[in-house]
Backbone as a printed PyTorch tensor [residue, N CA C, xyz], in Angstrom:
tensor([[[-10.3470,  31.6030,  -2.7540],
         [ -9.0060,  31.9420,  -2.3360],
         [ -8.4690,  30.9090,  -1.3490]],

        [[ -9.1400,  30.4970,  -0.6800],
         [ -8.7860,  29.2380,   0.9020],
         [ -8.3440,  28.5050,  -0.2320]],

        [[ -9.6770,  27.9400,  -1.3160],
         [ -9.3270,  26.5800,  -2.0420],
         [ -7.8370,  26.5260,  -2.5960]],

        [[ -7.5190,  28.0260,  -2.9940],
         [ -6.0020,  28.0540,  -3.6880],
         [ -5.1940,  27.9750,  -2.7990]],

        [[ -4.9160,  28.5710,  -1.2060],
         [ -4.3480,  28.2680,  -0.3960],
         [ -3.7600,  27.0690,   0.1560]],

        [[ -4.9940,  26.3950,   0.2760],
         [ -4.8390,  25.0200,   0.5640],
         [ -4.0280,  23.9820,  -0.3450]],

        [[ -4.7160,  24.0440,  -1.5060],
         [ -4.1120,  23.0660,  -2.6100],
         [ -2.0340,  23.8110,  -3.0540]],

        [[ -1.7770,  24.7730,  -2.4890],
         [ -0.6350,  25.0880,  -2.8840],
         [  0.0620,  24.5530,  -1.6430]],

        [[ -0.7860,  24.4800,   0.0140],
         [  0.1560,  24.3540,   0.7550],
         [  0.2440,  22.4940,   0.2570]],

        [[ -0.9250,  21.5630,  -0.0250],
         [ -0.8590,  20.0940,  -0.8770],
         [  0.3350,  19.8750,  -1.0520]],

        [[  0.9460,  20.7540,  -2.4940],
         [  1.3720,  20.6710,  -3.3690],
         [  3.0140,  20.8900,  -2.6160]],

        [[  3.4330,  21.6720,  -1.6170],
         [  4.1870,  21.6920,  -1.0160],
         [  4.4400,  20.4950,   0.0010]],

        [[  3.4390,  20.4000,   0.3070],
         [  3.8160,  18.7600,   1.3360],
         [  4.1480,  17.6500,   0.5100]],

        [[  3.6830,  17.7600,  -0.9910],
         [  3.7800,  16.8390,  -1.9200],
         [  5.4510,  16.8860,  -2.5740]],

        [[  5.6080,  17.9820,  -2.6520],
         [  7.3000,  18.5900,  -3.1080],
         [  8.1860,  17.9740,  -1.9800]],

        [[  7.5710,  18.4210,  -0.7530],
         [  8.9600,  17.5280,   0.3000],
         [  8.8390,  16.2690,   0.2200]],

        [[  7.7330,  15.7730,   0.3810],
         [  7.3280,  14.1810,   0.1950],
         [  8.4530,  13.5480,  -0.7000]],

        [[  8.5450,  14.1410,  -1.7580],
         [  9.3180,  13.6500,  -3.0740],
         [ 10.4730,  14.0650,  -2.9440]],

        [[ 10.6470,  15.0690,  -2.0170],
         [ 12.3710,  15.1750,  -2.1760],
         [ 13.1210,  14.4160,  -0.8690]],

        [[ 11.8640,  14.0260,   0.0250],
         [ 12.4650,  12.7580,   0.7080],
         [ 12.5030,  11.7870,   0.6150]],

        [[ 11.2380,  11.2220,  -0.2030],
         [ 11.6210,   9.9190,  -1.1170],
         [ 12.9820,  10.1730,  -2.0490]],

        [[ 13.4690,  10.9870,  -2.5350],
         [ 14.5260,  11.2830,  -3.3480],
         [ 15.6660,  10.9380,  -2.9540]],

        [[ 15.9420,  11.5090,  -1.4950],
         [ 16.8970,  11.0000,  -0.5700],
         [ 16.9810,   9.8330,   0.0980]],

        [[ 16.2690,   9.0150,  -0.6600],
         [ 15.6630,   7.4370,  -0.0480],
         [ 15.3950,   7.3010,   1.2190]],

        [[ 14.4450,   8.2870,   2.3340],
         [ 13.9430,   8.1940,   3.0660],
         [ 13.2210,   7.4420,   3.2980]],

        [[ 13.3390,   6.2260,   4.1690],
         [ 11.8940,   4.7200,   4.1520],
         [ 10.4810,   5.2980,   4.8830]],

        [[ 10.6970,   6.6870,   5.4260],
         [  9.1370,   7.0360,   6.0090],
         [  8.7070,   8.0430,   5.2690]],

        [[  9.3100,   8.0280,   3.9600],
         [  8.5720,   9.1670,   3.5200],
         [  8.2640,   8.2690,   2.1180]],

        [[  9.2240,   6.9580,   2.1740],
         [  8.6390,   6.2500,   0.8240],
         [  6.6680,   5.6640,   1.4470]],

        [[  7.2410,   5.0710,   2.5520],
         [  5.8290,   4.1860,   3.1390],
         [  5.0340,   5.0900,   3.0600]],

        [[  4.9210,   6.6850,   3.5500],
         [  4.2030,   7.8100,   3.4030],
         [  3.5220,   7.6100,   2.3630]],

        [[  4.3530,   7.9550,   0.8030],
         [  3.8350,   7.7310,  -0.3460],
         [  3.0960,   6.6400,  -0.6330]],

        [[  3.4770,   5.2480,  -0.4630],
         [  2.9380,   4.1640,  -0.3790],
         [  1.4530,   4.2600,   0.1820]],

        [[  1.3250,   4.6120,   1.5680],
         [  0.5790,   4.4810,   2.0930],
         [ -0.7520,   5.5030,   1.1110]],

        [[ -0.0560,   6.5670,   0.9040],
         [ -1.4750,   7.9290,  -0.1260],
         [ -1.5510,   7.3370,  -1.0450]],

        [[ -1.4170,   6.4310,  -1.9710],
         [ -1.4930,   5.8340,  -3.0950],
         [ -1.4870,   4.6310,  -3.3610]],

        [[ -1.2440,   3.1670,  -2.1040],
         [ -1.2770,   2.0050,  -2.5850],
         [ -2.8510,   1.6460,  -3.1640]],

        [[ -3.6780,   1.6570,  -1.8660],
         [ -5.0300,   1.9310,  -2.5380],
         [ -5.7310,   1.9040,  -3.3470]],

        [[ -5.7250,   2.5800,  -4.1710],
         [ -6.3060,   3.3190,  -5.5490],
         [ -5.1750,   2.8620,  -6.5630]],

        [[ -4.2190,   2.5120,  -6.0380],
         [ -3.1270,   1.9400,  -7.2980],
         [ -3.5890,   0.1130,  -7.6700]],

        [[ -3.8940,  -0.0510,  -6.3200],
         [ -4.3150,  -1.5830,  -6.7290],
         [ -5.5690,  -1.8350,  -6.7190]],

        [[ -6.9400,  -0.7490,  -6.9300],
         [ -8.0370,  -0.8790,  -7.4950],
         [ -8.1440,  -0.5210,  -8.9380]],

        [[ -6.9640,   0.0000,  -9.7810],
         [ -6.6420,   0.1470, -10.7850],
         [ -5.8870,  -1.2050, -11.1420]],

        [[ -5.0480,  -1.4120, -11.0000],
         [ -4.2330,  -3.0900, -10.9200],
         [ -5.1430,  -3.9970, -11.3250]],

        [[ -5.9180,  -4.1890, -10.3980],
         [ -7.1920,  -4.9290, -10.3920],
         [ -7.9580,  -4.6810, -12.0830]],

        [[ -8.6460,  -3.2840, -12.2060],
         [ -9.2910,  -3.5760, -13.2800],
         [ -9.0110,  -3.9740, -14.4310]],

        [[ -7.5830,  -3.8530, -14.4120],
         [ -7.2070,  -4.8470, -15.5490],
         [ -6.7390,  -6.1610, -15.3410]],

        [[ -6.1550,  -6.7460, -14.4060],
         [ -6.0170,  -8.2290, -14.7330],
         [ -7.1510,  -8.9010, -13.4060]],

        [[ -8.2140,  -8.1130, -13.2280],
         [ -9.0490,  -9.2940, -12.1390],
         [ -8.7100,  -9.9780, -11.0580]],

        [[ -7.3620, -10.1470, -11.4160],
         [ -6.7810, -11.1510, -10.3940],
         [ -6.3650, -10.8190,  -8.6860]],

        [[ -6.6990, -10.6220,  -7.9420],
         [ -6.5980,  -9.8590,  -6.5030],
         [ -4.9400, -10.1290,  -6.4870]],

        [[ -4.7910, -11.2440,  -6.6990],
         [ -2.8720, -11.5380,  -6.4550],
         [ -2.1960, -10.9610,  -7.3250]],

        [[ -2.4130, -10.9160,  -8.6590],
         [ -1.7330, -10.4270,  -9.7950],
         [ -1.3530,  -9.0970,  -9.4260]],

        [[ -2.9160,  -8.3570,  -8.8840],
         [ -3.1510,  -6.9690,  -9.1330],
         [ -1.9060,  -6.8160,  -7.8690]],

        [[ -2.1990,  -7.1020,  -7.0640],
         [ -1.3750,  -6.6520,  -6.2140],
         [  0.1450,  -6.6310,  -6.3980]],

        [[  0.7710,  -7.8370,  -7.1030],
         [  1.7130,  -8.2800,  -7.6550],
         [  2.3920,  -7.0140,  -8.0540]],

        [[  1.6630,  -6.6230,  -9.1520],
         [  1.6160,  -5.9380,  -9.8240],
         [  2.2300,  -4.3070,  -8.9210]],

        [[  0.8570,  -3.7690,  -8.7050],
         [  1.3470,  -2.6520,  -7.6110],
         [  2.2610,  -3.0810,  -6.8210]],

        [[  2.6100,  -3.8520,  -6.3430],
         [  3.9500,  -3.7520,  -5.5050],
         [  5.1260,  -3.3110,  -6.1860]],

        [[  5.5630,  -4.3050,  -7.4560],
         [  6.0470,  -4.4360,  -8.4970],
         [  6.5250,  -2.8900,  -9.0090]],

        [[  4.9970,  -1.7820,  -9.2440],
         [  5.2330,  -0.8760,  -9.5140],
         [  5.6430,   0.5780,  -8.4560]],

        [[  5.4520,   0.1510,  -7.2610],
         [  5.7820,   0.6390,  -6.3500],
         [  7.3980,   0.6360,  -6.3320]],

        [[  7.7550,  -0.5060,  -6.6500],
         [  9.5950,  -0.7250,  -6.6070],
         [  9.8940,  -0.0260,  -7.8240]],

        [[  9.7900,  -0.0090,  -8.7450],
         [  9.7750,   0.9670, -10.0970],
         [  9.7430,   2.4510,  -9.5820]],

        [[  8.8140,   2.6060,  -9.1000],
         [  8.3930,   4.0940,  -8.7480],
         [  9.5730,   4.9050,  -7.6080]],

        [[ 10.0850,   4.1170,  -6.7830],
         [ 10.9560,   4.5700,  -5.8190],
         [ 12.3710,   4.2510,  -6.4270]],

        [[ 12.6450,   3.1120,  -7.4680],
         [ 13.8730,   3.2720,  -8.0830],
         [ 14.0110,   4.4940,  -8.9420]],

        [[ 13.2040,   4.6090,  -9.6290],
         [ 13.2730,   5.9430, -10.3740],
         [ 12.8690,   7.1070,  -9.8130]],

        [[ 12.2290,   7.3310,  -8.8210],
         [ 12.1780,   8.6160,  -8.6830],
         [ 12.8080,   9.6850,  -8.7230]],

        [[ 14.2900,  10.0250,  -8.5810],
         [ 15.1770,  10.9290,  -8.8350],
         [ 14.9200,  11.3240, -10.5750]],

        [[ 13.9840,  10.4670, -11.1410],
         [ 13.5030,  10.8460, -12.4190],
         [ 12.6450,  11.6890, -12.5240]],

        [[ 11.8750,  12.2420, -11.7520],
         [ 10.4310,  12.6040, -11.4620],
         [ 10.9760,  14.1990, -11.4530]],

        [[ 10.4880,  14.9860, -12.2450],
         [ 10.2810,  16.2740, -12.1380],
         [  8.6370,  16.5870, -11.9420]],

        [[  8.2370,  17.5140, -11.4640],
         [  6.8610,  18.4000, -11.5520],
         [  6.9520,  19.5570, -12.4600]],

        [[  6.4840,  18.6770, -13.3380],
         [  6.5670,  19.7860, -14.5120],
         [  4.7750,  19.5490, -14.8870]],

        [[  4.5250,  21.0290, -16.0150],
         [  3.1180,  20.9680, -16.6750],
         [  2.3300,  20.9990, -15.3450]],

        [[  2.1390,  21.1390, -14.1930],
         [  1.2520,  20.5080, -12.8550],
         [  1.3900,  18.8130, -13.2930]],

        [[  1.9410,  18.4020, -13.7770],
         [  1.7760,  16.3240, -13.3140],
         [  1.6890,  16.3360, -12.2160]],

        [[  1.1740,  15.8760, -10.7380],
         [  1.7360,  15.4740,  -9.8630],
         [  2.0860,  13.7230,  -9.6950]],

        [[  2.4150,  13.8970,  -8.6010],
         [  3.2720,  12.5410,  -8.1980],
         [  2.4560,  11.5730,  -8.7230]],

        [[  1.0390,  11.6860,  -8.0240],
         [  0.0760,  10.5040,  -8.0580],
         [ -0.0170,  10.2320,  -9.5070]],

        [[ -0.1970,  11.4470, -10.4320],
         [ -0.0750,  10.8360, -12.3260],
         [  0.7970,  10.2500, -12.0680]],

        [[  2.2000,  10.4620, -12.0550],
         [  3.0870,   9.4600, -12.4960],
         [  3.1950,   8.2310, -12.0840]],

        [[  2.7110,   8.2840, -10.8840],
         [  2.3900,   6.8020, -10.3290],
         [  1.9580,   5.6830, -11.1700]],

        [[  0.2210,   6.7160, -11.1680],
         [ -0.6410,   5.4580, -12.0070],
         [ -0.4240,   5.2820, -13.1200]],

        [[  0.4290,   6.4000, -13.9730],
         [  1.0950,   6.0440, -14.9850],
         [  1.7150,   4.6380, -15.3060]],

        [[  2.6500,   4.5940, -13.5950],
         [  3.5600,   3.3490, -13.9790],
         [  2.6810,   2.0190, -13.8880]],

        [[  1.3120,   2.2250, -13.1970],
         [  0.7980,   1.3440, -12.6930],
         [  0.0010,   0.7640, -13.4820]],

        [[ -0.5270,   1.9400, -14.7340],
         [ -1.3550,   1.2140, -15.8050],
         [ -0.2490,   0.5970, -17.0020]],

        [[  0.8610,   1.0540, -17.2270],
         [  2.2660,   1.0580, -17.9100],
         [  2.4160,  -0.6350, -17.5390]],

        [[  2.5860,  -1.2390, -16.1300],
         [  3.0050,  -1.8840, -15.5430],
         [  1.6380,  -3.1910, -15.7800]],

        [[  0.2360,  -2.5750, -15.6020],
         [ -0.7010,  -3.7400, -15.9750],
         [ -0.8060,  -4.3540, -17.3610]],

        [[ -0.6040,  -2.9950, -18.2960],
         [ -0.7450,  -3.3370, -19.7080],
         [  0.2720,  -4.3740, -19.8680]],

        [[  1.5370,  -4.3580, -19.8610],
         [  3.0070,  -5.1800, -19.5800],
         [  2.4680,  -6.9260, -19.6490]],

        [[  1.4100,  -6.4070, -18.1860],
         [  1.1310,  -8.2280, -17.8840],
         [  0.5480,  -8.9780, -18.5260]],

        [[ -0.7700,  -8.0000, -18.7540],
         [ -1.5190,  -8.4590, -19.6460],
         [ -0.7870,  -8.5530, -21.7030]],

        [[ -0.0180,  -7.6910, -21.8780],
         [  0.6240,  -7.9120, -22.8020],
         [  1.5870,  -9.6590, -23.3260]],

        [[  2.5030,  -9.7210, -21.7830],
         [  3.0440, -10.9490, -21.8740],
         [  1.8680, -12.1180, -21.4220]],

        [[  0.9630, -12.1110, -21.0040],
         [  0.3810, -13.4610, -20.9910],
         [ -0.3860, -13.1910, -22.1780]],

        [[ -0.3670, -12.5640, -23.2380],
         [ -1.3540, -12.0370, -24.5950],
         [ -2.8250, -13.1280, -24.0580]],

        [[ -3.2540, -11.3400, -22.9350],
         [ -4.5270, -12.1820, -22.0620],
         [ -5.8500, -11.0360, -22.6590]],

        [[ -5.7050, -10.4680, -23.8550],
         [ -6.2780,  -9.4910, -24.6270],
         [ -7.6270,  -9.7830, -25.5950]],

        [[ -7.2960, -11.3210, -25.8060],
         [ -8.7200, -11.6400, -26.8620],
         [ -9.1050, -10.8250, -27.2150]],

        [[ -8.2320,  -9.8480, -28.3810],
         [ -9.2120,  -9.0660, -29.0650],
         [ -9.3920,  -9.5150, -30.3100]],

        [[-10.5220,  -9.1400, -31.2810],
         [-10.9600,  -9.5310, -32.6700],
         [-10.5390,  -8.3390, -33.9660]],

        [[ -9.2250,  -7.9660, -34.3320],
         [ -9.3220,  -7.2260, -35.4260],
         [-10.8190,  -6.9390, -36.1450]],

        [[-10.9580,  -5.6300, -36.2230],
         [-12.1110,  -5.0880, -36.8720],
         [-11.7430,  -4.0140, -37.8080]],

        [[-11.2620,  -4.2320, -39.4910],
         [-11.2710,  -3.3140, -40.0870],
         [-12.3610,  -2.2370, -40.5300]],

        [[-13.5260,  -2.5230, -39.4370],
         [-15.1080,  -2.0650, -40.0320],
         [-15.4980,  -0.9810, -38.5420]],

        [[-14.7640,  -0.6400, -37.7300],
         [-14.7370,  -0.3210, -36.7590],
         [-15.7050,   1.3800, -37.1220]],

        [[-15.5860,   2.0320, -37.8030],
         [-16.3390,   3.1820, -38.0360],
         [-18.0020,   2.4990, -38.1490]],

        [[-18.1660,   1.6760, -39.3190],
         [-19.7730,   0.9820, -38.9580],
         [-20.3010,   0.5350, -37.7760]],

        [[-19.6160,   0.6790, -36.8440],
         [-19.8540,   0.6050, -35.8160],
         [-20.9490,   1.2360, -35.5720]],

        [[-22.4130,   1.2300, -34.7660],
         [-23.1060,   2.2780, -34.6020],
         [-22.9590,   2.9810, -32.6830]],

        [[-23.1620,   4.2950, -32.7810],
         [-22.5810,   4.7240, -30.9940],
         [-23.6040,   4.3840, -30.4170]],

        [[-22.9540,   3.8420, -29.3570],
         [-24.1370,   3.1090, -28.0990],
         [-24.1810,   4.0000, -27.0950]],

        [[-25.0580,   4.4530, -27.0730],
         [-25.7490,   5.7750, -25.8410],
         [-25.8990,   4.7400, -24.3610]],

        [[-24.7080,   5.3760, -23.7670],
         [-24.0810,   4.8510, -21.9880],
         [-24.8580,   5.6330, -20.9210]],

        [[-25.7280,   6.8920, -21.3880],
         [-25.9100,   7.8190, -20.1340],
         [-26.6540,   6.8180, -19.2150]],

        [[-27.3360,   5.7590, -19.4430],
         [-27.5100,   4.9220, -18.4040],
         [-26.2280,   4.9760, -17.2790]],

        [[-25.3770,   4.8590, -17.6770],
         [-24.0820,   3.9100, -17.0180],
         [-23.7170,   5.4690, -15.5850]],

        [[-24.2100,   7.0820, -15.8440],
         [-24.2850,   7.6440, -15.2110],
         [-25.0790,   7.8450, -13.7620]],

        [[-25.9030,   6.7450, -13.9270],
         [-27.4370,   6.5090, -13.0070],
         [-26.8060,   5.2670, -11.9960]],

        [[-25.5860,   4.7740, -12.1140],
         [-25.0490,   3.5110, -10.8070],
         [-24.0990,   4.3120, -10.1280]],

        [[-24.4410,   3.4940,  -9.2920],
         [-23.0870,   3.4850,  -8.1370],
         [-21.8640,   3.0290,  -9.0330]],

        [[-20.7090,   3.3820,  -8.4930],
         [-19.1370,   3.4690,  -8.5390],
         [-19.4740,   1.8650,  -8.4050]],

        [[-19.5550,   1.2930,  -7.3690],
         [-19.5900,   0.0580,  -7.7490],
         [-20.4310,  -1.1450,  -8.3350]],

        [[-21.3440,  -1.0650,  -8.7570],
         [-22.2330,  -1.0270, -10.1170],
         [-21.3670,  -1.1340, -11.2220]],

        [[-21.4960,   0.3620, -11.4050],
         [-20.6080,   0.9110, -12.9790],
         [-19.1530,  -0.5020, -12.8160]],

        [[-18.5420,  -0.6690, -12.0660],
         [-16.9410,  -1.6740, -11.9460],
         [-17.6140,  -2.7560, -11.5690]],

        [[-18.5020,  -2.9570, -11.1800],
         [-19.0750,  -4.8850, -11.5630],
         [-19.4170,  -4.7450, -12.7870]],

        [[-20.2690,  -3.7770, -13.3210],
         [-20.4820,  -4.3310, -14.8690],
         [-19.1180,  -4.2540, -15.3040]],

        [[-18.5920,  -3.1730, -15.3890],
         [-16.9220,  -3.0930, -16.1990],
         [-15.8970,  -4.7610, -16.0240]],

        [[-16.0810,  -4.9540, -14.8730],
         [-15.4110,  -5.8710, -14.6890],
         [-16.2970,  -7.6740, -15.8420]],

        [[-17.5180,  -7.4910, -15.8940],
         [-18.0590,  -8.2590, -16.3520],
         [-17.5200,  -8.8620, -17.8850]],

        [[-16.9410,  -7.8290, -18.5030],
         [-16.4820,  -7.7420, -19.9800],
         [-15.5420,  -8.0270, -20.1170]],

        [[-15.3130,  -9.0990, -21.2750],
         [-13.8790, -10.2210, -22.2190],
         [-12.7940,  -9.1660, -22.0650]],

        [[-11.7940,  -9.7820, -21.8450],
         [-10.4460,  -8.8210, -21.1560],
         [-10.4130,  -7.9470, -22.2770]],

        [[-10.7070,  -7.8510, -23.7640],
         [ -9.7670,  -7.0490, -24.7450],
         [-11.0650,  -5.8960, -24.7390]],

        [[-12.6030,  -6.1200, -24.2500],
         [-12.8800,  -5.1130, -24.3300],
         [-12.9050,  -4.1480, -23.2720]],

        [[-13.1780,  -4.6940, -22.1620],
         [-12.3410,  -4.0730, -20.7680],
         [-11.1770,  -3.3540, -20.3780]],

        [[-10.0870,  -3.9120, -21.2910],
         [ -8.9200,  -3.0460, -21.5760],
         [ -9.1890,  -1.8030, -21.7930]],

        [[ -9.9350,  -1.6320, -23.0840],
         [-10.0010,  -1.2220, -24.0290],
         [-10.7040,  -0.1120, -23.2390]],

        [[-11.5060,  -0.4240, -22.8910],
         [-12.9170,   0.6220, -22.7560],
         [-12.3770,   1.3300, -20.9460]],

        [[-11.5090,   0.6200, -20.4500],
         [-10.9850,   1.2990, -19.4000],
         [-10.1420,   2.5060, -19.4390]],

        [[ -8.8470,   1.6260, -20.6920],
         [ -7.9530,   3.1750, -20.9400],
         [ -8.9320,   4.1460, -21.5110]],

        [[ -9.6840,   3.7930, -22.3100],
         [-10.5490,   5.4240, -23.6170],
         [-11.4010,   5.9270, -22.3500]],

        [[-12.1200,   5.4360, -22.0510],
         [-13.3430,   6.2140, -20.8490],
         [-12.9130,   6.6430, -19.5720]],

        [[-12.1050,   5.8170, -18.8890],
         [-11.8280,   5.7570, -17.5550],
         [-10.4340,   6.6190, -17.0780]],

        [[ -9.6140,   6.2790, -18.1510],
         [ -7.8660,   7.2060, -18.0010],
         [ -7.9160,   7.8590, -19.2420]],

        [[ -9.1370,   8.1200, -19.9450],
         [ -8.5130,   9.3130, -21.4040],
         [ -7.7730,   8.9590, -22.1350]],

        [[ -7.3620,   7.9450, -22.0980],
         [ -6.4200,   7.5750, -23.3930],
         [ -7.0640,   7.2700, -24.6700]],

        [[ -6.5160,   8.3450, -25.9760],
         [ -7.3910,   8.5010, -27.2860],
         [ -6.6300,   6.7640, -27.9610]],

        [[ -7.5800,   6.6990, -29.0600],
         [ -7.5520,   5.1730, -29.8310],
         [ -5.7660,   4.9780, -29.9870]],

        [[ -5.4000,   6.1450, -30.3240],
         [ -3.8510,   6.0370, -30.8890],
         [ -2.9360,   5.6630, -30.1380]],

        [[ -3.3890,   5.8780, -28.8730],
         [ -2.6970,   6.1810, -27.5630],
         [ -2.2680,   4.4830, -27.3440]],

        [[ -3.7490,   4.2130, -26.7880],
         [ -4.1560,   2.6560, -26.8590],
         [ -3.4690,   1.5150, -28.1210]],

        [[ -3.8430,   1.8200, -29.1050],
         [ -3.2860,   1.0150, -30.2750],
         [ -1.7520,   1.0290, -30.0410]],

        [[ -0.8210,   2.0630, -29.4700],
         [  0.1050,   1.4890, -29.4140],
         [  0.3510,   0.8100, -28.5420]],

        [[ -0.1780,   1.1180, -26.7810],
         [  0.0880,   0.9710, -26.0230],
         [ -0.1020,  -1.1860, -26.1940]],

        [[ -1.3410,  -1.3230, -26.4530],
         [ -1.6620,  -3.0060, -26.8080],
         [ -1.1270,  -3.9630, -27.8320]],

        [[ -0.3820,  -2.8620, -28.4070],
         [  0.0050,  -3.1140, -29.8730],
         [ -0.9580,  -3.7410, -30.9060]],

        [[ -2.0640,  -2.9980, -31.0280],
         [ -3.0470,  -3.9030, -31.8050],
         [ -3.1270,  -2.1580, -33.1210]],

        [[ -3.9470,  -2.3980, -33.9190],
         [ -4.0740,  -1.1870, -34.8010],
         [ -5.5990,  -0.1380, -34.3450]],

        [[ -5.7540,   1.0660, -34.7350],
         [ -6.9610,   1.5670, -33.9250],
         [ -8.4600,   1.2930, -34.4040]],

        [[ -8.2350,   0.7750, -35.4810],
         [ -9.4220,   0.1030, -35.6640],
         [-10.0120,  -0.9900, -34.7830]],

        [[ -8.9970,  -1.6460, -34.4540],
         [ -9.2800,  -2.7130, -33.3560],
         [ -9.6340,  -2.2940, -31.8540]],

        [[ -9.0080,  -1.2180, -31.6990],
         [ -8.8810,  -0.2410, -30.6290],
         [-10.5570,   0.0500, -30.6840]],

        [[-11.5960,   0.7740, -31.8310],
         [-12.3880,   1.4770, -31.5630],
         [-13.6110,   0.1530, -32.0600]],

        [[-13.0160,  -0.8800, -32.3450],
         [-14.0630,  -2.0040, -32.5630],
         [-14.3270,  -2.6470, -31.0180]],

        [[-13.3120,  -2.6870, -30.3480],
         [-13.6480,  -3.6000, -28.8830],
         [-13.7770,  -2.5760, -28.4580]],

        [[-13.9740,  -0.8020, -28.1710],
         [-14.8350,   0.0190, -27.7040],
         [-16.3370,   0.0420, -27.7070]],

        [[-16.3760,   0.1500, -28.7040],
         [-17.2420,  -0.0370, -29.2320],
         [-18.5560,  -1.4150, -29.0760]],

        [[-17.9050,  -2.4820, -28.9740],
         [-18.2450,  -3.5520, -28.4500],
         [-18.6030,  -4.2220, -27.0730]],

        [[-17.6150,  -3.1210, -25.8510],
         [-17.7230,  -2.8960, -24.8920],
         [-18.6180,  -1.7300, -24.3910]],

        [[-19.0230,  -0.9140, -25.2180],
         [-20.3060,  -0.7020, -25.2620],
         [-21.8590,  -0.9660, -24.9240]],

        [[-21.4390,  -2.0190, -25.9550],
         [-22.7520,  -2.6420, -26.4490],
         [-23.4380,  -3.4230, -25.1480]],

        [[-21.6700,  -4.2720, -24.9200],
         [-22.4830,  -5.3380, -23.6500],
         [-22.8210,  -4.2550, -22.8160]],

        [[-22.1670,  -3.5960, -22.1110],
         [-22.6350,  -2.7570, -21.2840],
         [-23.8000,  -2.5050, -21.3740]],

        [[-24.2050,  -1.8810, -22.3290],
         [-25.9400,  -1.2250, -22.7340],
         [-26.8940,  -2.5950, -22.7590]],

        [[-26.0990,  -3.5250, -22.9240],
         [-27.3250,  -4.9790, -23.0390],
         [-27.4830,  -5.1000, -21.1830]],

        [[-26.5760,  -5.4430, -20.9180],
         [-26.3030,  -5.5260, -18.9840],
         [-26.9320,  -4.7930, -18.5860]],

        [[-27.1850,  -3.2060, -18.9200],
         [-27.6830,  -2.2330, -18.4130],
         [-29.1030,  -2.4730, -18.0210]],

        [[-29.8170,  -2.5390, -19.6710],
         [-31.3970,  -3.2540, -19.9610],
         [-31.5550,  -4.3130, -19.2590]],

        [[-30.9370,  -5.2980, -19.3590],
         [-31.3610,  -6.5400, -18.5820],
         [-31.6440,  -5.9910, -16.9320]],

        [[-31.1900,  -5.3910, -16.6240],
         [-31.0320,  -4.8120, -15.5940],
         [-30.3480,  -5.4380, -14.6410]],

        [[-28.9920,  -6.6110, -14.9940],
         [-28.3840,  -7.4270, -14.6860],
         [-27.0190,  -7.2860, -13.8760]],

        [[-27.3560,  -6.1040, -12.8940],
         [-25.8610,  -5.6290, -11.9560],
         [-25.1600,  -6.9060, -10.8490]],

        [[-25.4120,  -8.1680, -10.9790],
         [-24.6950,  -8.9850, -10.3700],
         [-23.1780,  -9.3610, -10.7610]],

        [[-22.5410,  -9.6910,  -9.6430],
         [-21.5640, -10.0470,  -9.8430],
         [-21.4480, -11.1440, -10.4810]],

        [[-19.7510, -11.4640, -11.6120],
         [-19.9060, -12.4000, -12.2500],
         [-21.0480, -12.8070, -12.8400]],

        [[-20.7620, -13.6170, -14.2730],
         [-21.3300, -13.6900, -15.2640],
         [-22.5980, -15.4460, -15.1590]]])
């Protein structure tokens, strides 16, 4: 009962939050900023690597996020922070889209694929698990970030990269594999 208490009074500090960002309040935008830059640009990061980009990037989507907000309903429970990283993975895919920094390999054979058993990948540290992740060719890293990491199903992805889902579940799939080879080797260093 506390736990429900609590998370409703959240959810209320989260409602004014947004209806003072709404009113373009600058201490209630930095507020927001401040609960979410964070974690917006350790996401940034896992897709384009780049510490400047990423950041680029989240800033980028930060200005997005406060221009539109008068867009933002709370509907379904979304809260704020989904829509955020929404814009923020919305906003990485984008980059990586225009520099076509994706190297992926069409695979119409993507079902022969055989499934590569990860429960290893349950046994690291958080940062472990994102040095190896980070270790892997951008298109399977993409790839294997949206399906595992944000839930996004093959279809989701295939449009989002514009590639088809076969390709989608071949560089899954593939990103897999290295993983499970990295794993065995027992090779958790940074860079390759």
């Amino acid at each position: 009962m506390l736990a429900m208490v609590k998370r409703k009074k959240d959810t209320l500090k989260e409602k004014e939050l947004i209806r003072q960002c709404k009113k373009g309040s600058p201490k209630a935008q930095k507020l927001l900023y401040d609960r979410y830059s964070m974690g917006m640009y350790r996401l940034c990061l896992r897709y384009v690597r780049d510490e400047f980009e990423a950041e680029d990037i989240m800033i980028k989507g930060f200005v997005k996020v406060f221009r539109h907000i008068s867009n933002f309903e709370q509907r379904n429970n979304v809260s704020i922070g989904a829509w955020v990283k929404k814009i923020m993975v919305n906003d990485s895919l984008a980059y990586l889209r225009k520099r076509n920094n994706f190297n992926m390999v069409a695979s119409s054979h993507a079902e022969d694929i055989a499934e590569v058993d990860l429960s290893p990948l349950a046994q690291l540290s958080e940062e472990d698990l994102y040095a190896l992740i980070d270790r892997l060719p951008d298109g399977y890293r993409t790839v294997f970030t949206l399906y595992v990491i944000e839930g996004y199903d093959h279809k989701a992805i295939a449009e989002q990269l514009h590639i088809s889902i076969g390709t989608s579940k071949s560089q899954l799939s593939k990103a897999k594999a290295v993983l499970r080879d990295l794993i065995n080797k027992n090779d958790l260093r940074y860079g390759s």
